[in-house]
């Protein structure tokens, strides 16, 4: 039985796009407070797809929402 701990929750995300989008990746912030290894204490989401190294200008933002692979690199969002 596939019962991950987050499969029944509703989570609010904020995507911030720079003026250089789609040449730069969006910044994803989780606004629902949870403990997750791919989310820092301020809600910044650590996903390889949202790093400059893995982002391609042809990637659509919705593709990032369907990826479940956590990343070791973290990109800080501009303030």
PDB file of C-alpha atoms in Angstrom:
ATOM      1  CA  UNK A   1       0.000   0.000   0.000  1.00  0.00           C
ATOM      2  CA  UNK A   2       1.362   3.405  -1.010  1.00  0.00           C
ATOM      3  CA  UNK A   3       0.683   5.758   1.915  1.00  0.00           C
ATOM      4  CA  UNK A   4       3.293   8.532   1.980  1.00  0.00           C
ATOM      5  CA  UNK A   5       2.904  10.971   4.899  1.00  0.00           C
ATOM      6  CA  UNK A   6       1.986  13.928   2.652  1.00  0.00           C
ATOM      7  CA  UNK A   7      -0.430  12.285   0.200  1.00  0.00           C
ATOM      8  CA  UNK A   8      -3.672  13.470   1.864  1.00  0.00           C
ATOM      9  CA  UNK A   9      -2.681  17.049   2.665  1.00  0.00           C
ATOM     10  CA  UNK A  10      -3.397  20.299   0.874  1.00  0.00           C
ATOM     11  CA  UNK A  11      -0.348  22.522   0.527  1.00  0.00           C
ATOM     12  CA  UNK A  12      -0.127  26.152  -0.564  1.00  0.00           C
ATOM     13  CA  UNK A  13       2.864  27.124  -2.721  1.00  0.00           C
ATOM     14  CA  UNK A  14       3.965  30.505  -3.984  1.00  0.00           C
ATOM     15  CA  UNK A  15       5.827  30.696  -7.287  1.00  0.00           C
ATOM     16  CA  UNK A  16       7.782  33.879  -7.934  1.00  0.00           C
ATOM     17  CA  UNK A  17       8.907  34.616 -11.473  1.00  0.00           C
ATOM     18  CA  UNK A  18      11.723  37.045 -12.263  1.00  0.00           C
ATOM     19  CA  UNK A  19      11.613  39.531 -15.106  1.00  0.00           C
ATOM     20  CA  UNK A  20      14.053  37.207 -16.898  1.00  0.00           C
ATOM     21  CA  UNK A  21      11.653  34.267 -16.890  1.00  0.00           C
ATOM     22  CA  UNK A  22      11.748  31.851 -18.733  1.00  0.00           C
ATOM     23  CA  UNK A  23      15.524  32.266 -18.942  1.00  0.00           C
ATOM     24  CA  UNK A  24      15.725  31.982 -15.127  1.00  0.00           C
ATOM     25  CA  UNK A  25      13.867  29.448 -12.989  1.00  0.00           C
ATOM     26  CA  UNK A  26      10.979  30.459 -10.744  1.00  0.00           C
ATOM     27  CA  UNK A  27      11.394  30.498  -6.989  1.00  0.00           C
ATOM     28  CA  UNK A  28       9.102  28.078  -5.118  1.00  0.00           C
ATOM     29  CA  UNK A  29       8.087  28.771  -1.522  1.00  0.00           C
ATOM     30  CA  UNK A  30       5.858  26.494   0.517  1.00  0.00           C
ATOM     31  CA  UNK A  31       3.422  28.630   2.524  1.00  0.00           C
ATOM     32  CA  UNK A  32       1.914  25.705   4.455  1.00  0.00           C
ATOM     33  CA  UNK A  33       4.164  25.029   7.479  1.00  0.00           C
ATOM     34  CA  UNK A  34       5.419  21.428   7.416  1.00  0.00           C
ATOM     35  CA  UNK A  35       8.580  19.493   8.184  1.00  0.00           C
ATOM     36  CA  UNK A  36      10.055  18.079   4.991  1.00  0.00           C
ATOM     37  CA  UNK A  37      13.701  17.396   4.045  1.00  0.00           C
ATOM     38  CA  UNK A  38      13.308  19.372   0.790  1.00  0.00           C
ATOM     39  CA  UNK A  39      11.896  22.493   2.490  1.00  0.00           C
ATOM     40  CA  UNK A  40      13.936  24.837   4.691  1.00  0.00           C
ATOM     41  CA  UNK A  41      12.599  26.609   7.797  1.00  0.00           C
ATOM     42  CA  UNK A  42      11.456  29.612   5.745  1.00  0.00           C
ATOM     43  CA  UNK A  43       9.552  27.447   3.266  1.00  0.00           C
ATOM     44  CA  UNK A  44      12.042  27.634   0.410  1.00  0.00           C
ATOM     45  CA  UNK A  45      11.772  24.508  -1.698  1.00  0.00           C
ATOM     46  CA  UNK A  46      14.970  22.684  -2.632  1.00  0.00           C
ATOM     47  CA  UNK A  47      14.337  21.090  -6.024  1.00  0.00           C
ATOM     48  CA  UNK A  48      16.929  20.498  -8.744  1.00  0.00           C
ATOM     49  CA  UNK A  49      14.538  21.773 -11.402  1.00  0.00           C
ATOM     50  CA  UNK A  50      14.493  25.274  -9.865  1.00  0.00           C
ATOM     51  CA  UNK A  51      18.277  25.681  -9.896  1.00  0.00           C
ATOM     52  CA  UNK A  52      20.090  27.485 -12.690  1.00  0.00           C
ATOM     53  CA  UNK A  53      22.073  24.310 -13.449  1.00  0.00           C
ATOM     54  CA  UNK A  54      18.936  22.256 -14.199  1.00  0.00           C
ATOM     55  CA  UNK A  55      16.521  24.871 -15.532  1.00  0.00           C
ATOM     56  CA  UNK A  56      15.936  25.114 -19.288  1.00  0.00           C
ATOM     57  CA  UNK A  57      14.074  27.992 -20.891  1.00  0.00           C
ATOM     58  CA  UNK A  58      11.741  25.458 -22.504  1.00  0.00           C
ATOM     59  CA  UNK A  59      10.689  24.024 -19.129  1.00  0.00           C
ATOM     60  CA  UNK A  60       7.179  24.945 -18.086  1.00  0.00           C
ATOM     61  CA  UNK A  61       6.561  25.852 -14.443  1.00  0.00           C
ATOM     62  CA  UNK A  62       3.886  23.160 -14.126  1.00  0.00           C
ATOM     63  CA  UNK A  63       6.528  20.483 -14.839  1.00  0.00           C
ATOM     64  CA  UNK A  64       8.300  21.373 -11.605  1.00  0.00           C
ATOM     65  CA  UNK A  65       5.149  20.692  -9.621  1.00  0.00           C
ATOM     66  CA  UNK A  66       5.016  17.124 -10.876  1.00  0.00           C
ATOM     67  CA  UNK A  67       8.601  16.249  -9.994  1.00  0.00           C
ATOM     68  CA  UNK A  68       9.046  14.510  -6.679  1.00  0.00           C
ATOM     69  CA  UNK A  69      12.813  14.244  -6.534  1.00  0.00           C
ATOM     70  CA  UNK A  70      14.377  16.254  -3.711  1.00  0.00           C
ATOM     71  CA  UNK A  71      17.657  17.973  -4.396  1.00  0.00           C
ATOM     72  CA  UNK A  72      20.854  18.477  -2.501  1.00  0.00           C
ATOM     73  CA  UNK A  73      21.436  21.962  -3.850  1.00  0.00           C
ATOM     74  CA  UNK A  74      19.476  24.929  -2.601  1.00  0.00           C
ATOM     75  CA  UNK A  75      18.940  28.153  -4.488  1.00  0.00           C
ATOM     76  CA  UNK A  76      18.068  31.203  -2.441  1.00  0.00           C
ATOM     77  CA  UNK A  77      15.314  33.335  -3.859  1.00  0.00           C
ATOM     78  CA  UNK A  78      15.992  37.022  -4.403  1.00  0.00           C
ATOM     79  CA  UNK A  79      14.373  39.250  -1.787  1.00  0.00           C
TER      80      UNK A  79
END
